[in-house]
């Protein structure tokens, strides 16, 4: 009697999920890679092969270069802010575990992450408003003159970094909290017996043990920061033309090229460049964290 | 031809209309409007209404500033803006004299610049033998950009931080601005007590036509064409004008009854003789040219190093025009100089 091979059931069980994953994840990536070598306006039947011409053009496109520069500044700044702030917040919340209102701390920190991007960006647009915003009213109390937050080339970048960090911190705190809860209590007790302060125990026990979590958080934060769109678009775009200067970021530039300029192949080439950047940075992060943990 | 419709026609996605529709268009629209619905010499759609700019001005603010009528020349615009701007004790403008489109992203910034450029005697793109070329790196282009810089940087009659456009006008936060006729309907809803008037621009305005097409053939397409024709009946077009303030394209309409109710429409439907309507060419890279120029202009408008520096303005315009020409060349649409 023939028996069914053992591998058949898991393979069959996985097939629908793998099929779905292939359709909505793998196929679009392959199609984007393919499209980047063509010139196509989304509507036309003509789709001539242009080789690497789109990539060559990108290299001297001032808007694309500006978008790469802005996005990189924002992404690295968000990571630089999010990791330490989230770690400290997670540590503080962790010390309150089991006490009353500990859930409130977690929820209040996590809330910005679950708020929809557009209303959140609208709220920040109002906060940063040069004439009516509460931020200028606040700094006015200490004698600092009102700033054009959304118009100054540097300040508008700072605004985006603040907005993106505000959204990223909640998720990072949650992940760090999970990591902190998994640090064995015995290690802290041993440190206390050796006379270590709470800060020393955190610095020399929790932080090294959290390195894999830190790697995960930094990779996720960096990737999501390279993909920002609504945070840049909403504060600056208005049919009335005010009040914000558009900070050009990569995804925004891609959308503009795809759906306003009808240059889908060109936008696909931008997406490929973004993919390569993110892959390089992610592998660099893995290398960095792995090397340090070995040292 | 509308820029976006041209893409669909190029791809063969819009069939020709029945002969009766072609005859209807030929009989009821002037050639400027008919051209907006033509592709390769054939009529494919029916012009419905158009967006065109005119000046909106707050009559109470004008009277307060001692101004007894709208500006007549582009030089008047800046002079009027200086008189209309209101400032706080520290000199910071609180009410703009002339609300200019300075930000907001997209092609709108370039379209508004084009209107001002045209009224300085220039144009953005010029056609030569079916191909196109950037035509704004010259004295007219400089005068138009200089006018923005004078208002934003030199005289500060308007700043990017201020509320702008229809919103500012309805809130009494600007003395005047240039916009399409839809503002009339918007003001009626949001600021019904606002005292304002409209006036045509000195030389001409950008006109963007909204045309109707039917994307398929067959039984149902006839119903669609019937609807298109019905929508263009005089009584429906006058209803459209009265209720939305969008200006119909059809010629020979009697606007007198609507103008009695909404006198501000006069600047849109009774433009003076010689007033020119120009439009965005129906070429595929038109949006990209405008969007890229807009990205450059958005920075230039507040660039203090450009203010009063003709050589720097010329260099800016030369670089921008080269980019426009490069896009046209890529699409094999660049005319020889």
Coordinates of C-alpha atoms in Angstrom, one line a residue:
Chain A
X1 CA 0.0 0.0 0.0
X2 CA 1.3 3.4 -1.0
X3 CA 1.7 5.9 1.9
X4 CA 1.4 9.6 1.5
X5 CA 4.7 11.3 1.8
X6 CA 5.2 13.2 5.0
X7 CA 6.1 16.4 3.3
X8 CA 2.9 16.6 1.3
X9 CA 0.6 18.0 4.0
X10 CA 2.8 20.8 5.1
X11 CA 3.4 21.8 1.5
X12 CA -0.3 21.8 0.7
X13 CA -1.0 23.7 3.8
X14 CA 1.6 26.3 3.0
X15 CA 0.6 26.6 -0.7
X16 CA -2.2 29.1 -0.3
X17 CA -0.1 31.4 1.9
X18 CA 2.9 31.1 -0.4
X19 CA 0.7 31.7 -3.4
X20 CA -0.7 34.8 -1.8
X21 CA 2.7 36.0 -0.8
X22 CA 4.0 35.4 -4.3
X23 CA 1.1 37.4 -5.8
X24 CA 1.2 40.4 -3.5
X25 CA 4.9 40.5 -2.5
X26 CA 7.2 38.7 -4.9
X27 CA 5.4 39.4 -8.2
X28 CA 5.2 43.2 -7.7
X29 CA 8.9 43.3 -6.9
X30 CA 9.9 41.3 -10.0
X31 CA 7.5 43.5 -12.1
X32 CA 9.0 46.7 -10.7
X33 CA 12.5 45.4 -11.6
X34 CA 11.3 44.6 -15.1
X35 CA 9.5 47.9 -15.6
X36 CA 12.5 49.9 -14.6
X37 CA 14.1 48.9 -17.9
X38 CA 11.1 50.1 -20.0
X39 CA 9.6 53.4 -20.9
X40 CA 5.8 53.3 -20.2
X41 CA 3.1 55.9 -19.6
X42 CA 0.6 53.5 -17.9
X43 CA -2.0 53.9 -20.7
X44 CA -0.1 53.3 -23.9
X45 CA 0.3 49.9 -25.5
X46 CA 3.8 51.0 -26.5
X47 CA 6.4 50.0 -23.9
X48 CA 9.8 50.3 -25.5
X49 CA 12.8 48.6 -23.8
X50 CA 15.3 51.3 -22.8
X51 CA 17.8 49.3 -20.9
X52 CA 19.5 51.3 -18.1
X53 CA 18.5 54.7 -19.5
X54 CA 16.1 55.4 -16.6
X55 CA 18.9 54.8 -14.1
X56 CA 21.3 57.0 -16.1
X57 CA 18.8 59.8 -16.2
X58 CA 18.2 59.4 -12.4
X59 CA 21.9 60.0 -11.7
X60 CA 21.5 63.6 -12.9
X61 CA 17.9 64.3 -11.9
X62 CA 18.0 67.2 -9.4
X63 CA 14.6 66.3 -7.9
X64 CA 15.6 62.7 -7.4
X65 CA 18.9 63.6 -5.8
X66 CA 17.2 66.1 -3.5
X67 CA 14.6 63.4 -2.6
X68 CA 17.4 60.9 -1.8
X69 CA 19.2 63.4 0.3
X70 CA 16.1 64.5 2.2
X71 CA 14.9 60.9 2.8
X72 CA 18.4 59.8 4.0
X73 CA 18.6 62.7 6.4
X74 CA 15.1 62.0 7.7
X75 CA 15.6 58.2 8.0
X76 CA 18.9 58.3 9.9
X77 CA 17.7 61.1 12.2
X78 CA 14.6 59.1 13.0
X79 CA 16.6 56.0 13.8
X80 CA 19.1 58.1 15.9
X81 CA 16.2 59.6 17.9
X82 CA 13.9 56.6 18.1
X83 CA 16.4 54.0 19.4
X84 CA 17.7 55.8 22.5
X85 CA 14.4 57.5 23.4
X86 CA 12.4 54.3 23.0
X87 CA 14.9 52.3 25.0
X88 CA 14.8 54.8 27.9
X89 CA 11.0 55.0 27.8
X90 CA 10.7 51.2 27.7
X91 CA 13.1 50.9 30.6
X92 CA 11.0 53.5 32.6
X93 CA 7.7 51.8 31.8
X94 CA 9.3 48.4 32.6
X95 CA 10.1 49.6 36.1
X96 CA 6.4 50.3 36.6
X97 CA 5.2 46.9 35.4
X98 CA 2.6 45.4 37.7
X99 CA 1.7 48.8 39.2
X100 CA -1.5 50.7 38.7
X101 CA -1.7 52.7 35.5
X102 CA 1.2 50.8 33.9
X103 CA -1.1 49.9 31.0
X104 CA -1.9 53.6 30.5
X105 CA 1.8 54.4 30.0
X106 CA 2.2 51.7 27.4
X107 CA -1.0 52.7 25.6
X108 CA -0.2 56.4 25.6
X109 CA 3.3 55.8 24.1
X110 CA 1.9 53.3 21.5
X111 CA -1.0 55.5 20.5
X112 CA 0.8 57.7 17.9
X113 CA 1.8 54.5 16.1
X114 CA -1.8 53.4 15.5
X115 CA -3.2 56.9 14.7
X116 CA -3.8 57.2 10.9
X117 CA -1.0 59.0 9.1
X118 CA -3.1 61.7 7.5
X119 CA -5.0 63.0 10.5
X120 CA -1.7 62.8 12.5
X121 CA 0.1 64.8 9.8
X122 CA -2.8 67.3 9.7
X123 CA -2.5 67.8 13.5
X124 CA 1.2 68.4 13.3
X125 CA 0.6 70.8 10.4
X126 CA -1.5 72.9 12.7
X127 CA 1.1 72.6 15.5
X128 CA 3.8 73.8 13.2
X129 CA 1.7 76.6 11.6
X130 CA 3.8 79.8 11.6
X131 CA 0.9 82.1 12.4
X132 CA -1.6 80.2 14.5
X133 CA 0.4 77.2 15.7
X134 CA 0.8 76.4 19.4
X135 CA 4.5 75.7 18.9
X136 CA 5.3 79.3 18.0
X137 CA 3.1 80.4 20.9
X138 CA 5.0 78.2 23.2
X139 CA 8.5 79.3 22.2
X140 CA 7.2 82.9 22.3
X141 CA 6.7 82.5 26.0
X142 CA 10.5 82.2 26.4
X143 CA 11.2 85.1 24.1
X144 CA 12.1 83.1 20.9
X145 CA 10.7 84.7 17.8
X146 CA 8.1 82.8 15.7
X147 CA 9.6 80.4 13.2
X148 CA 8.5 79.4 9.7
X149 CA 8.5 75.8 10.6
X150 CA 7.1 74.5 7.4
X151 CA 8.8 76.9 5.1
X152 CA 12.4 77.1 6.2
X153 CA 14.4 74.5 4.2
X154 CA 16.1 73.2 7.4
X155 CA 13.2 73.6 9.8
X156 CA 10.8 71.8 7.5
X157 CA 13.2 68.8 7.5
X158 CA 13.3 69.0 11.3
X159 CA 9.5 69.0 11.5
X160 CA 9.3 65.8 9.4
X161 CA 11.9 64.2 11.6
X162 CA 9.9 65.1 14.7
X163 CA 6.7 63.8 13.2
X164 CA 8.2 60.5 12.0
X165 CA 10.0 59.9 15.3
X166 CA 6.8 60.6 17.2
X167 CA 5.1 57.9 15.2
X168 CA 8.0 55.4 15.3
X169 CA 8.8 55.6 19.0
X170 CA 5.6 53.9 20.2
X171 CA 6.2 50.7 18.2
X172 CA 9.9 50.6 19.2
X173 CA 8.9 51.0 22.9
X174 CA 6.6 48.1 22.6
X175 CA 9.3 45.8 21.1
X176 CA 11.9 46.9 23.6
X177 CA 9.4 46.2 26.4
X178 CA 9.0 42.7 25.2
X179 CA 12.8 42.4 25.1
X180 CA 13.2 43.8 28.6
X181 CA 10.6 41.4 30.0
X182 CA 12.7 38.5 28.7
X183 CA 15.8 39.6 30.5
X184 CA 16.2 37.0 33.3
X185 CA 15.5 38.6 36.7
X186 CA 18.4 36.5 38.2
X187 CA 20.9 38.7 36.3
X188 CA 19.6 41.9 37.9
X189 CA 19.6 40.2 41.3
X190 CA 23.2 39.1 40.8
X191 CA 24.1 42.7 39.8
X192 CA 22.4 44.1 42.8
X193 CA 24.3 41.7 45.1
X194 CA 27.5 43.0 43.4
X195 CA 26.5 46.5 44.3
X196 CA 25.4 47.7 40.9
X197 CA 23.0 50.6 40.7
X198 CA 19.8 50.4 38.6
X199 CA 21.4 52.4 35.8
X200 CA 24.5 50.2 35.8
X201 CA 22.4 47.1 35.7
X202 CA 20.4 48.6 32.8
X203 CA 23.6 49.7 31.0
X204 CA 25.6 46.5 31.4
X205 CA 22.9 43.8 31.5
X206 CA 19.8 45.0 29.7
X207 CA 21.4 46.9 26.9
X208 CA 23.8 44.2 25.7
X209 CA 21.0 41.6 25.9
X210 CA 18.7 43.8 23.9
X211 CA 21.1 44.0 20.9
X212 CA 19.1 41.6 18.7
X213 CA 15.9 43.6 19.5
X214 CA 17.8 46.8 18.8
X215 CA 18.8 45.4 15.4
X216 CA 15.2 44.5 14.6
X217 CA 13.9 47.9 15.7
X218 CA 16.6 49.9 13.9
X219 CA 16.0 47.9 10.6
X220 CA 12.3 48.3 10.8
X221 CA 12.5 52.0 11.7
X222 CA 15.0 52.7 8.9
X223 CA 13.0 50.9 6.3
X224 CA 9.7 52.6 7.3
X225 CA 11.5 56.0 7.4
X226 CA 12.8 55.5 3.9
X227 CA 9.2 54.9 2.8
X228 CA 7.6 58.0 4.3
X229 CA 5.1 59.8 2.1
X230 CA 2.0 61.2 3.9
X231 CA 4.1 62.8 6.5
X232 CA 5.8 64.9 3.8
X233 CA 2.8 65.3 1.5
X234 CA 0.1 66.4 3.9
X235 CA 1.8 69.3 5.7
X236 CA 2.7 70.9 2.4
X237 CA 0.0 70.1 -0.2
X238 CA -3.1 72.3 -0.5
X239 CA -5.0 73.5 -3.4
X240 CA -5.0 76.8 -1.7
X241 CA -1.2 76.8 -1.9
X242 CA -0.4 77.3 1.8
X243 CA 1.1 77.0 4.2
X244 CA 3.9 74.6 3.6
X245 CA 7.0 74.0 1.5
X246 CA 7.1 70.6 0.0
X247 CA 9.9 68.4 1.4
X248 CA 10.7 66.1 -1.5
X249 CA 11.1 62.5 -0.4
X250 CA 11.6 59.4 -2.5
X251 CA 8.2 57.9 -2.4
X252 CA 6.6 61.3 -3.2
X253 CA 9.0 61.7 -6.1
X254 CA 8.0 58.2 -7.3
X255 CA 4.3 58.9 -7.1
X256 CA 4.8 62.2 -8.9
X257 CA 6.7 60.5 -11.7
X258 CA 4.2 57.6 -12.0
X259 CA 0.9 59.3 -11.7
X260 CA 1.4 63.0 -12.6
X261 CA 4.2 62.7 -15.2
X262 CA 3.0 59.2 -16.4
X263 CA 6.6 57.8 -16.3
X264 CA 6.1 54.5 -14.7
X265 CA 9.4 53.0 -15.9
X266 CA 11.3 55.9 -14.5
X267 CA 9.4 55.7 -11.2
X268 CA 10.1 51.9 -11.1
X269 CA 13.8 52.7 -11.5
X270 CA 13.6 55.0 -8.5
X271 CA 11.9 52.1 -6.6
X272 CA 14.8 49.8 -7.5
X273 CA 17.3 52.4 -6.2
X274 CA 15.3 52.6 -3.0
X275 CA 15.3 48.8 -2.7
X276 CA 19.1 48.7 -3.2
X277 CA 19.6 51.4 -0.6
X278 CA 17.5 49.7 1.9
X279 CA 19.1 46.3 1.3
X280 CA 22.6 47.8 1.7
X281 CA 21.7 49.7 4.8
X282 CA 20.0 46.7 6.3
X283 CA 22.9 44.4 5.7
X284 CA 25.2 47.1 7.1
X285 CA 23.1 47.1 10.3
X286 CA 23.3 43.4 10.6
X287 CA 27.0 43.5 10.2
X288 CA 27.4 46.3 12.6
X289 CA 25.4 44.6 15.4
X290 CA 26.9 41.2 14.8
X291 CA 30.5 42.5 14.9
X292 CA 29.9 44.4 18.1
X293 CA 28.2 41.4 19.8
X294 CA 31.3 39.3 18.8
X295 CA 33.6 41.9 20.2
Chain B
X1 CA -7.0 68.9 -26.7
X2 CA -6.8 68.2 -23.0
X3 CA -3.5 66.9 -21.9
X4 CA -4.9 63.9 -20.1
X5 CA -7.4 63.0 -22.8
X6 CA -4.6 63.0 -25.4
X7 CA -2.9 60.1 -23.6
X8 CA -6.1 58.0 -23.9
X9 CA -6.6 59.0 -27.5
X10 CA -3.0 58.2 -28.3
X11 CA -3.6 54.8 -26.9
X12 CA -6.7 54.3 -29.0
X13 CA -9.0 54.0 -26.0
X14 CA -11.5 56.6 -27.1
X15 CA -13.5 56.0 -30.3
X16 CA -14.7 58.7 -32.6
X17 CA -18.2 60.0 -31.8
X18 CA -21.3 59.7 -34.1
X19 CA -21.4 62.2 -37.0
X20 CA -24.3 64.1 -35.3
X21 CA -22.0 64.9 -32.4
X22 CA -19.3 66.1 -34.7
X23 CA -21.8 68.4 -36.4
X24 CA -23.1 69.6 -33.1
X25 CA -19.6 70.6 -31.9
X26 CA -18.8 72.3 -35.2
X27 CA -22.0 74.3 -35.1
X28 CA -22.0 75.4 -31.4
X29 CA -18.4 76.1 -30.4
X30 CA -15.7 78.5 -31.6
X31 CA -12.5 77.1 -32.9
X32 CA -10.5 77.7 -29.7
X33 CA -12.9 75.4 -27.9
X34 CA -13.3 72.9 -30.7
X35 CA -9.5 72.4 -30.8
X36 CA -9.5 71.3 -27.2
X37 CA -11.6 68.3 -28.2
X38 CA -9.6 67.5 -31.4
X39 CA -6.9 64.9 -31.9
X40 CA -5.0 64.5 -35.2
X41 CA -7.6 66.8 -37.0
X42 CA -10.7 64.9 -35.8
X43 CA -13.3 65.8 -33.2
X44 CA -13.5 63.2 -30.4
X45 CA -15.4 65.0 -27.6
X46 CA -17.7 67.8 -26.6
X47 CA -16.3 70.9 -24.7
X48 CA -18.4 71.4 -21.6
X49 CA -16.9 74.2 -19.4
X50 CA -13.6 75.9 -18.9
X51 CA -11.4 77.1 -16.2
X52 CA -10.0 80.6 -16.8
X53 CA -8.4 83.2 -14.6
X54 CA -9.6 86.7 -13.6
X55 CA -8.8 89.1 -10.8
X56 CA -10.9 88.9 -7.6
X57 CA -10.6 92.0 -5.4
X58 CA -12.1 93.0 -2.1
X59 CA -13.9 96.3 -2.9
X60 CA -14.0 97.4 0.8
X61 CA -10.3 97.0 1.1
X62 CA -9.8 98.8 -2.2
X63 CA -11.9 101.7 -1.0
X64 CA -10.0 101.9 2.3
X65 CA -6.7 101.9 0.4
X66 CA -8.0 104.7 -1.9
X67 CA -8.1 102.5 -4.9
X68 CA -11.1 103.2 -7.1
X69 CA -10.9 100.3 -9.5
X70 CA -8.9 97.1 -10.4
X71 CA -5.3 97.3 -11.6
X72 CA -4.9 97.7 -15.4
X73 CA -1.3 96.8 -15.9
X74 CA 1.0 94.3 -14.3
X75 CA 3.0 97.2 -12.8
X76 CA -0.3 98.3 -11.2
X77 CA -0.6 94.9 -9.5
X78 CA 2.5 95.4 -7.4
X79 CA 1.7 99.1 -6.7
X80 CA -1.8 98.1 -5.6
X81 CA -0.5 95.2 -3.5
X82 CA 1.7 97.6 -1.6
X83 CA -1.2 99.8 -0.8
X84 CA -3.5 96.9 0.2
X85 CA -1.1 95.0 2.5
X86 CA -1.7 95.5 6.2
X87 CA 1.0 95.0 8.8
X88 CA 1.3 94.7 12.6
X89 CA 3.3 97.1 14.7
X90 CA 6.5 95.3 13.9
X91 CA 5.9 95.5 10.2
X92 CA 5.0 91.9 9.7
X93 CA 2.2 91.6 7.1
X94 CA -1.1 90.4 8.5
X95 CA -3.2 90.9 5.4
X96 CA -1.6 90.2 2.0
X97 CA -1.9 92.8 -0.7
X98 CA -1.9 90.3 -3.5
X99 CA -2.1 86.6 -2.7
X100 CA 0.2 84.8 -5.0
X101 CA 0.5 81.0 -5.4
X102 CA 3.9 80.4 -3.7
X103 CA 3.6 76.8 -2.5
X104 CA 1.4 73.8 -2.4
X105 CA 3.3 71.6 -4.8
X106 CA 2.2 70.3 -8.2
X107 CA 1.8 72.1 -11.5
X108 CA -0.5 74.8 -10.1
X109 CA 2.5 77.0 -9.1
X110 CA 3.8 76.9 -12.7
X111 CA 0.3 77.5 -14.2
X112 CA -0.1 80.6 -12.1
X113 CA 3.4 81.8 -13.0
X114 CA 2.5 81.2 -16.7
X115 CA -0.6 83.5 -16.4
X116 CA 1.5 86.3 -14.9
X117 CA 4.3 85.6 -17.5
X118 CA 1.7 85.9 -20.3
X119 CA 0.5 89.3 -19.0
X120 CA 4.1 90.4 -19.1
X121 CA 4.2 89.6 -22.8
X122 CA 5.7 86.1 -22.6
X123 CA 4.6 82.5 -22.7
X124 CA 5.9 79.2 -21.2
X125 CA 6.1 77.1 -24.3
X126 CA 6.1 78.1 -28.0
X127 CA 5.2 75.9 -30.9
X128 CA 7.2 75.7 -34.1
X129 CA 6.2 73.3 -36.8
X130 CA 4.3 71.0 -34.5
X131 CA 7.1 70.9 -31.9
X132 CA 7.7 72.9 -28.8
X133 CA 10.3 74.9 -27.0
X134 CA 10.6 76.6 -23.6
X135 CA 10.1 80.3 -24.1
X136 CA 10.4 81.8 -20.7
X137 CA 14.1 82.5 -20.3
X138 CA 13.8 86.0 -21.6
X139 CA 12.8 89.5 -20.5
X140 CA 9.1 88.6 -20.0
X141 CA 10.2 85.6 -17.8
X142 CA 12.5 87.8 -15.8
X143 CA 9.7 90.4 -15.3
X144 CA 7.3 87.8 -14.1
X145 CA 9.7 86.2 -11.6
X146 CA 10.8 89.7 -10.6
X147 CA 7.2 90.6 -9.8
X148 CA 6.9 87.6 -7.4
X149 CA 10.3 88.4 -5.8
X150 CA 9.3 92.1 -5.4
X151 CA 6.1 91.1 -3.7
X152 CA 7.5 88.3 -1.5
X153 CA 11.0 89.5 -0.7
X154 CA 11.4 93.2 -1.4
X155 CA 8.1 94.7 -0.4
X156 CA 6.7 91.8 1.6
X157 CA 3.1 92.4 0.5
X158 CA 2.6 88.6 0.8
X159 CA 4.6 85.9 2.6
X160 CA 4.5 82.1 2.2
X161 CA 3.3 81.7 5.8
X162 CA 0.1 83.6 5.2
X163 CA -3.2 82.0 4.4
X164 CA -3.6 82.2 0.6
X165 CA -5.9 81.9 -2.3
X166 CA -9.7 81.6 -2.0
X167 CA -9.4 80.8 1.7
X168 CA -7.5 84.0 2.4
X169 CA -9.9 86.0 0.2
X170 CA -13.0 84.7 1.9
X171 CA -11.5 85.4 5.4
X172 CA -10.6 89.0 4.4
X173 CA -6.9 88.2 4.6
X174 CA -5.9 89.3 1.2
X175 CA -6.8 92.3 -1.0
X176 CA -6.8 90.5 -4.3
X177 CA -5.8 87.4 -6.1
X178 CA -6.1 85.7 -9.5
X179 CA -8.3 82.5 -9.8
X180 CA -10.8 80.7 -11.8
X181 CA -14.6 81.4 -11.7
X182 CA -15.4 78.6 -9.2
X183 CA -14.3 81.0 -6.4
X184 CA -17.6 82.8 -7.0
X185 CA -19.6 79.8 -5.9
X186 CA -17.2 79.1 -3.1
X187 CA -17.6 82.7 -1.8
X188 CA -21.4 82.4 -2.0
X189 CA -21.2 79.4 0.3
X190 CA -18.5 80.4 2.7
X191 CA -18.5 84.2 2.8
X192 CA -21.8 85.4 1.4
X193 CA -21.4 88.9 2.9
X194 CA -18.0 89.5 1.3
X195 CA -17.9 92.7 -0.8
X196 CA -15.9 91.9 -3.9
X197 CA -15.7 92.3 -7.7
X198 CA -13.8 90.7 -10.5
X199 CA -11.9 92.0 -13.5
X200 CA -10.2 90.5 -16.5
X201 CA -6.4 90.3 -16.6
X202 CA -4.5 92.8 -18.7
X203 CA -3.8 90.6 -21.7
X204 CA -5.1 87.1 -21.3
X205 CA -5.5 84.0 -19.2
X206 CA -4.7 80.3 -19.2
X207 CA -7.8 78.4 -20.2
X208 CA -8.2 74.8 -19.3
X209 CA -11.2 73.1 -21.0
X210 CA -13.2 70.3 -19.5
X211 CA -14.5 68.1 -22.3
X212 CA -16.8 65.1 -22.4
X213 CA -15.8 61.8 -24.2
X214 CA -17.5 58.4 -24.4
X215 CA -14.9 55.7 -24.1
X216 CA -16.8 52.9 -26.0
X217 CA -19.1 52.2 -28.8
X218 CA -22.3 50.2 -28.8
X219 CA -25.9 50.6 -27.6
X220 CA -25.1 52.3 -24.3
X221 CA -22.7 54.7 -25.9
X222 CA -25.6 56.4 -27.7
X223 CA -27.3 57.0 -24.3
X224 CA -24.0 58.5 -23.1
X225 CA -23.8 60.8 -26.1
X226 CA -27.4 61.8 -25.6
X227 CA -26.5 62.8 -22.0
X228 CA -23.5 64.8 -23.3
X229 CA -25.6 66.7 -25.7
X230 CA -28.3 67.3 -23.1
X231 CA -25.7 68.6 -20.7
X232 CA -24.8 71.1 -23.3
X233 CA -28.3 72.5 -23.9
X234 CA -28.3 76.2 -23.1
X235 CA -30.7 75.9 -20.1
X236 CA -28.4 73.3 -18.5
X237 CA -25.3 75.3 -19.2
X238 CA -26.8 78.4 -17.6
X239 CA -27.8 76.3 -14.6
X240 CA -24.2 75.1 -14.4
X241 CA -22.9 78.6 -14.5
X242 CA -25.4 79.9 -11.9
X243 CA -24.8 77.0 -9.5
X244 CA -21.1 76.2 -9.9
X245 CA -19.8 79.4 -11.6
X246 CA -17.9 77.2 -14.1
X247 CA -18.0 79.0 -17.5
X248 CA -19.7 77.1 -20.3
X249 CA -17.8 76.7 -23.6
X250 CA -20.8 76.9 -25.9
X251 CA -21.1 80.1 -27.9
X252 CA -24.2 82.3 -28.3
X253 CA -25.5 81.8 -24.7
X254 CA -27.6 84.6 -23.2
X255 CA -26.0 85.3 -19.8
X256 CA -28.0 88.4 -19.0
X257 CA -30.3 86.7 -16.4
X258 CA -27.4 85.0 -14.6
X259 CA -25.3 88.2 -14.7
X260 CA -28.1 90.1 -13.0
X261 CA -28.0 87.7 -10.1
X262 CA -24.1 87.3 -10.1
X263 CA -22.5 90.4 -11.6
X264 CA -19.0 89.0 -10.7
X265 CA -19.3 86.5 -13.6
X266 CA -19.1 89.4 -16.1
X267 CA -15.2 89.3 -16.1
X268 CA -15.4 85.7 -17.1
X269 CA -18.2 85.6 -19.7
X270 CA -17.7 89.1 -21.2
X271 CA -13.9 89.3 -21.7
X272 CA -12.8 92.5 -23.5
X273 CA -11.9 92.3 -27.2
X274 CA -8.4 91.1 -27.8
X275 CA -8.3 89.2 -24.5
X276 CA -6.4 86.0 -25.3
X277 CA -7.2 82.5 -24.0
X278 CA -4.1 80.3 -24.1
X279 CA -3.9 76.7 -23.0
X280 CA -1.5 74.0 -21.9
X281 CA -0.4 72.1 -25.1
X282 CA -1.8 68.6 -25.5
X283 CA 1.6 66.9 -25.4
X284 CA 2.4 64.1 -23.1
X285 CA 5.3 65.8 -21.1
X286 CA 3.2 68.9 -20.4
X287 CA 2.5 67.9 -16.8
X288 CA 6.1 67.0 -16.2
X289 CA 7.4 70.3 -17.6
X290 CA 5.0 72.2 -15.3
X291 CA 5.6 70.1 -12.2
X292 CA 9.4 70.4 -12.5
X293 CA 9.2 74.1 -13.2
X294 CA 6.9 74.4 -10.2
X295 CA 9.4 72.7 -7.9
X296 CA 12.1 75.2 -9.0
X297 CA 9.8 78.2 -8.7
X298 CA 8.6 77.3 -5.2
X299 CA 12.2 77.7 -4.0
X300 CA 12.9 80.8 -6.2
X301 CA 10.0 82.8 -5.0
X302 CA 11.5 83.1 -1.5
X303 CA 15.2 83.2 -2.6
X304 CA 16.6 86.5 -1.3
X305 CA 19.7 86.1 -3.6
X306 CA 17.5 86.4 -6.6
X307 CA 15.7 89.6 -5.5
X308 CA 17.0 92.6 -7.5
X309 CA 19.6 90.5 -9.2
X310 CA 18.7 90.2 -12.9
X311 CA 21.8 88.1 -13.7
X312 CA 20.8 85.5 -11.1
X313 CA 17.2 85.5 -12.3
X314 CA 18.3 85.0 -15.8
X315 CA 20.6 82.1 -14.8
X316 CA 17.7 80.5 -12.9
X317 CA 15.4 80.8 -15.9
X318 CA 18.0 79.5 -18.3
X319 CA 18.6 76.4 -16.1
X320 CA 14.8 75.8 -15.8
X321 CA 14.2 76.3 -19.5
X322 CA 17.1 73.9 -20.3
X323 CA 15.3 71.3 -18.1
X324 CA 12.0 71.9 -20.0
X325 CA 13.8 71.5 -23.3
X326 CA 15.5 68.4 -22.2
X327 CA 12.1 66.8 -21.4
X328 CA 10.8 67.9 -24.8
X329 CA 13.9 66.4 -26.5
X330 CA 13.5 63.1 -24.7
X331 CA 9.9 62.8 -26.1
X332 CA 11.2 64.0 -29.6
X333 CA 9.0 67.1 -29.3
X334 CA 11.7 69.8 -29.1
X335 CA 11.5 72.5 -31.8
X336 CA 14.6 73.9 -33.3
X337 CA 15.5 77.4 -32.0

